[in-house]
Amino acid sequence: MTFMSSKLDKYEVRRKRPAKGKSGKSIAHESAVKHVTGEALYVDDMAELAGTLHVAVGQSTQAHANIKSMDLSAVKNADGVVDVVMLDDVPGLKDIGPVFAGDPLFADGKVEYIGQPIFAVAAHSFEQAKRAVLLANIEYEVLPAILEIKDAIKENFFVRPTHMHKKGDFRKAIDAAPNTLNGELYIKGQEHFYLEGQISYVVPTEDKGMHVYTSSQHPTEVQKLVSEVLDLPINYVQVEVRRMGGGFGGKETQAAPWACMAALLANRLNHPVKIRLARQDDMVMTGKRHDFYDTYEIGFDDSGKLLGSNIMVAGKCGYSPDLSDAIVDRAMFHSDNAYNLQDTQVIGHRCKTHTVSNTAYRGFGGPQGTVLAEYMMDDIARAVGKDPLDVRYNNLYQDGDKTHYGQTIENYHMKELLSQLESESEYRKRRESITAFNAANKYKKRGLALTPVKFGISFTVTFLNQAGALVHIYTDGSIHLNHGGTEMGQGLFTKVAQVVANEFDVDLDTIMVSSTNTEKVPNTSPTAASSGTDLNGKAAQNACIILKQRLVTFAAEKWAVNEDAIRFENNHVLIAKADETIEFTFAEFVAMAYTNRVSLSTTGYYSTPKIHYDREKADGRPFYYYALGAACSEVEIDTLTGEYDVLRTDIIQDVGKSLNPAIDIGQIEGAFVQGMGWLTTEELNWDTSGRLTSNGPATYKIPTAADMPNVFNTSLFDRPNEEETIYNSKAVGEPPFMLGMAVWMALRDAAASVSDYKVNPPMDTPATPERVLNAVQFCKERS
Ligand code: MTE
Ligand code: MOS
């Protein structure tokens, strides 16, 4: 499979012109054309091998129950059914919890959410498997279910222990403050709605080996879990991921169960087995962004400056820990967003509920912390009668300040970034015209908000911050690149290939990026925490540096020159002698190196420097650096219906020195719209039995093209990262997700306008038209 290289004409001597497509250039995504034409191959597009079987999964219909009896004979006898498996059929490890135990591959005598897998069926066709599943006869002894965060807190029902961050004496600070406020905020979760659902195709190979094609952000974890479930050494299992049709965190841990089920059946039957969840099953059976219930108590002075804060964040984890410990930690880390919380206490609960186990989703808990900080700023602004932007400025961290987890703030250019956006968006002028508009219009009201985002970059579990790469140069000068990162549309493969092009100063189309494969680069971290490029870009660069050094050593000896006389330039290698410069094309040069027995292949490795964190003490430097950004949004609401439009959004995002401005801007715009969807139209609903009722696109509304802001300006802060990341760039995948807060805060601003900004209306999320209408009513009644 070739992905990036156009065929190299070995007779063409590449002209000496600047190499094309290097780092820093706006190059189209390596699969952009294939995505549009439909030629890009996803797992379900692969030609199926003869004898391929298809899987459907039998699901719990109860939120919490003991399984009294289970009769699967009708399932086994159904048309086309080849095999039925349940927990007892697992030869190896039965619990596939990614960090902590708690996720049995199939229900273990009891069920803890509606949709929990109980058994799986393999049949000759998907339809046959789906039909057979319905014939199960399962009797339950129904138990009381806990479905809400507040009930879980009341019962101390947690999947992991509560954790705390502390700085100074918050009680004293709040008690001494001239003004105090407290409040609460409920933030609903979010369905990933990746266009490609969960899927795995498992092909048994010789000697019980398994080749797993999957749509996973974490091939190494799938490899490990498949091997454990089958009780095989890890080296029996190969996991390959060419691309995902979106992951957004939903395929970090939750691609694994389906791969394990398919592998279990493939192992028993010695047949290729495919499992692909139908959309509704995917929505019901896989975890989502966590709902959070947050509370706060704050003290502040008359200028609106915070003096102390007392914060609680509580995540709805579902029935098992999954990644929730780290997700609630990240919510706690980000409950300050851009601001100094001063003396503070931040408590984080991991609530257990009898619902699907919630998981990673773009921002990984961070968004559910930052929204609280913005809500507090907004509250303070109206309490002291100031423009919310001025209160935000007033509370920004200064360089040298410490966060509530002990990290010192450095290189904090937030004020500068906000001022730039304030002037480019003409915030003050538009504030005036909005005031005039609102005075002149009885039913339509406009709102404006400018909100910052500070997002910590690194896995907070320090050991995950490492990566590997593999680079081969072939004798025609073409380059094969592999690394541990996975491509889910974010452009990682393009950016890392650009790094390699840059290192050798060759055209990008000489580099082929290949599927992520556990046989090429082992022991990888998930592609997550926005750190894909930071980690894999550096690992690939490291491989290139090793290869270049070998080539330089070879040339220095052969032509008897100093090493610094050799340059890689414009698809050529130049060797400067005293009286002449010898030139080779890159291809000629590497072919010569090969005949002189120089190895043209190596691995590269990287681990992030400077980070350390002691979770017990809640102290250290969990983040290598912060990515900054801000958005300014203007909305118009209809105060009779609560309906609204986003009139304009301006964004400035700090991506450091951009590796690829086109891809970065794509990430920023996409993340903003996804974040806006989370806070406005996307609403997950559950009935009182614990059943998800928003289980398809008809009942769950993701933003469409028509929901984009009418005017949408995105620019890059574009200044080098002070830290030595790959070419001083910054991560971009998750941070701009939180820019969607500007729309939500603008909606609250528009609602508050009916009270002349005297009242702070409650605005839980998503701020659907109903909630906006309630906010307007609330303001009307109190003014
Ligand atoms: N962009 C696209 N198109 N599709 C995705 O699934 N996932 C996001 C973000 N951008 C995603 C995306 C998430 S949750 C993360 S953590 C990062 O990409 C992961 O990739 P990176 O580390 O290479 O930025
Ligand atoms: Mo992203 S939530 O870290 O996969």
GROMACS .gro file of C-alpha atoms and ligand atoms in nm, residues 29 194 217 244-250 252 360-364 486-492 495 526-534 536 667 671 674 731-734, ligand 1:
model
   65
   29HIS     CA    1  -0.356   1.619   0.453
  194TYR     CA    2  -1.696   0.960   1.483
  217GLN     CA    3  -0.601   0.520   1.892
  244MET     CA    4  -0.960   0.604   1.176
  245GLY     CA    5  -1.269   0.782   1.053
  246GLY     CA    6  -1.239   0.996   1.363
  247GLY     CA    7  -1.155   0.891   1.716
  248PHE     CA    8  -1.187   1.201   1.934
  249GLY     CA    9  -1.085   0.994   2.237
  250GLY     CA   10  -1.363   0.740   2.187
  252GLU     CA   11  -0.847   0.531   2.308
  360ALA     CA   12  -1.175   1.010   2.684
  361TYR     CA   13  -1.317   1.284   2.465
  362ARG     CA   14  -1.121   1.574   2.315
  363GLY     CA   15  -0.993   1.768   2.614
  364PHE     CA   16  -1.006   1.464   2.843
  486THR     CA   17  -0.224   0.683   1.471
  487GLU     CA   18  -0.399   0.890   1.207
  488MET     CA   19  -0.758   0.985   1.284
  489GLY     CA   20  -0.795   1.280   1.049
  490GLN     CA   21  -0.589   1.520   1.258
  491GLY     CA   22  -0.301   1.525   1.009
  492LEU     CA   23  -0.038   1.357   1.225
  495LYS     CA   24   0.313   1.658   0.990
  526PRO     CA   25  -0.208   0.606   2.271
  527THR     CA   26  -0.237   0.888   2.021
  528ALA     CA   27  -0.402   1.121   2.266
  529ALA     CA   28  -0.349   1.422   2.490
  530SER     CA   29  -0.278   1.620   2.169
  531SER     CA   30   0.079   1.503   2.194
  532GLY     CA   31   0.093   1.289   1.879
  533THR     CA   32   0.311   1.530   1.683
  534ASP     CA   33   0.516   1.644   1.980
  536ASN     CA   34   0.624   1.108   1.724
  667GLN     CA   35  -0.793   2.148   1.368
  671ALA     CA   36  -1.241   2.173   1.741
  674GLN     CA   37  -1.721   2.044   1.806
  731ALA     CA   38   0.010   2.081   2.014
  732VAL     CA   39  -0.322   2.177   1.855
  733GLY     CA   40  -0.559   1.877   1.869
  734GLU     CA   41  -0.759   1.943   2.183
  784MTE     N1   42  -0.911   1.558   1.455
  784MTE     C1   43  -0.979   1.474   1.373
  784MTE     N2   44  -1.001   1.511   1.247
  784MTE     N3   45  -1.026   1.355   1.419
  784MTE     C2   46  -1.008   1.314   1.548
  784MTE     O1   47  -1.051   1.205   1.587
  784MTE     N4   48  -0.914   1.371   1.770
  784MTE     C3   49  -0.874   1.479   1.860
  784MTE     C4   50  -0.772   1.571   1.793
  784MTE     N5   51  -0.817   1.608   1.662
  784MTE     C5   52  -0.937   1.403   1.637
  784MTE     C6   53  -0.887   1.523   1.583
  784MTE     C7   54  -0.817   1.432   1.986
  784MTE     S1   55  -0.921   1.384   2.110
  784MTE     C8   56  -0.683   1.429   2.009
  784MTE     S2   57  -0.619   1.385   2.158
  784MTE     C9   58  -0.586   1.465   1.904
  784MTE     O2   59  -0.649   1.499   1.781
  784MTE    C10   60  -0.494   1.346   1.881
  784MTE     O3   61  -0.404   1.367   1.779
  784MTE     P1   62  -0.267   1.449   1.797
  784MTE     O4   63  -0.209   1.410   1.928
  784MTE     O5   64  -0.188   1.403   1.681
  784MTE     O6   65  -0.305   1.592   1.791
   0.00000   0.00000   0.00000
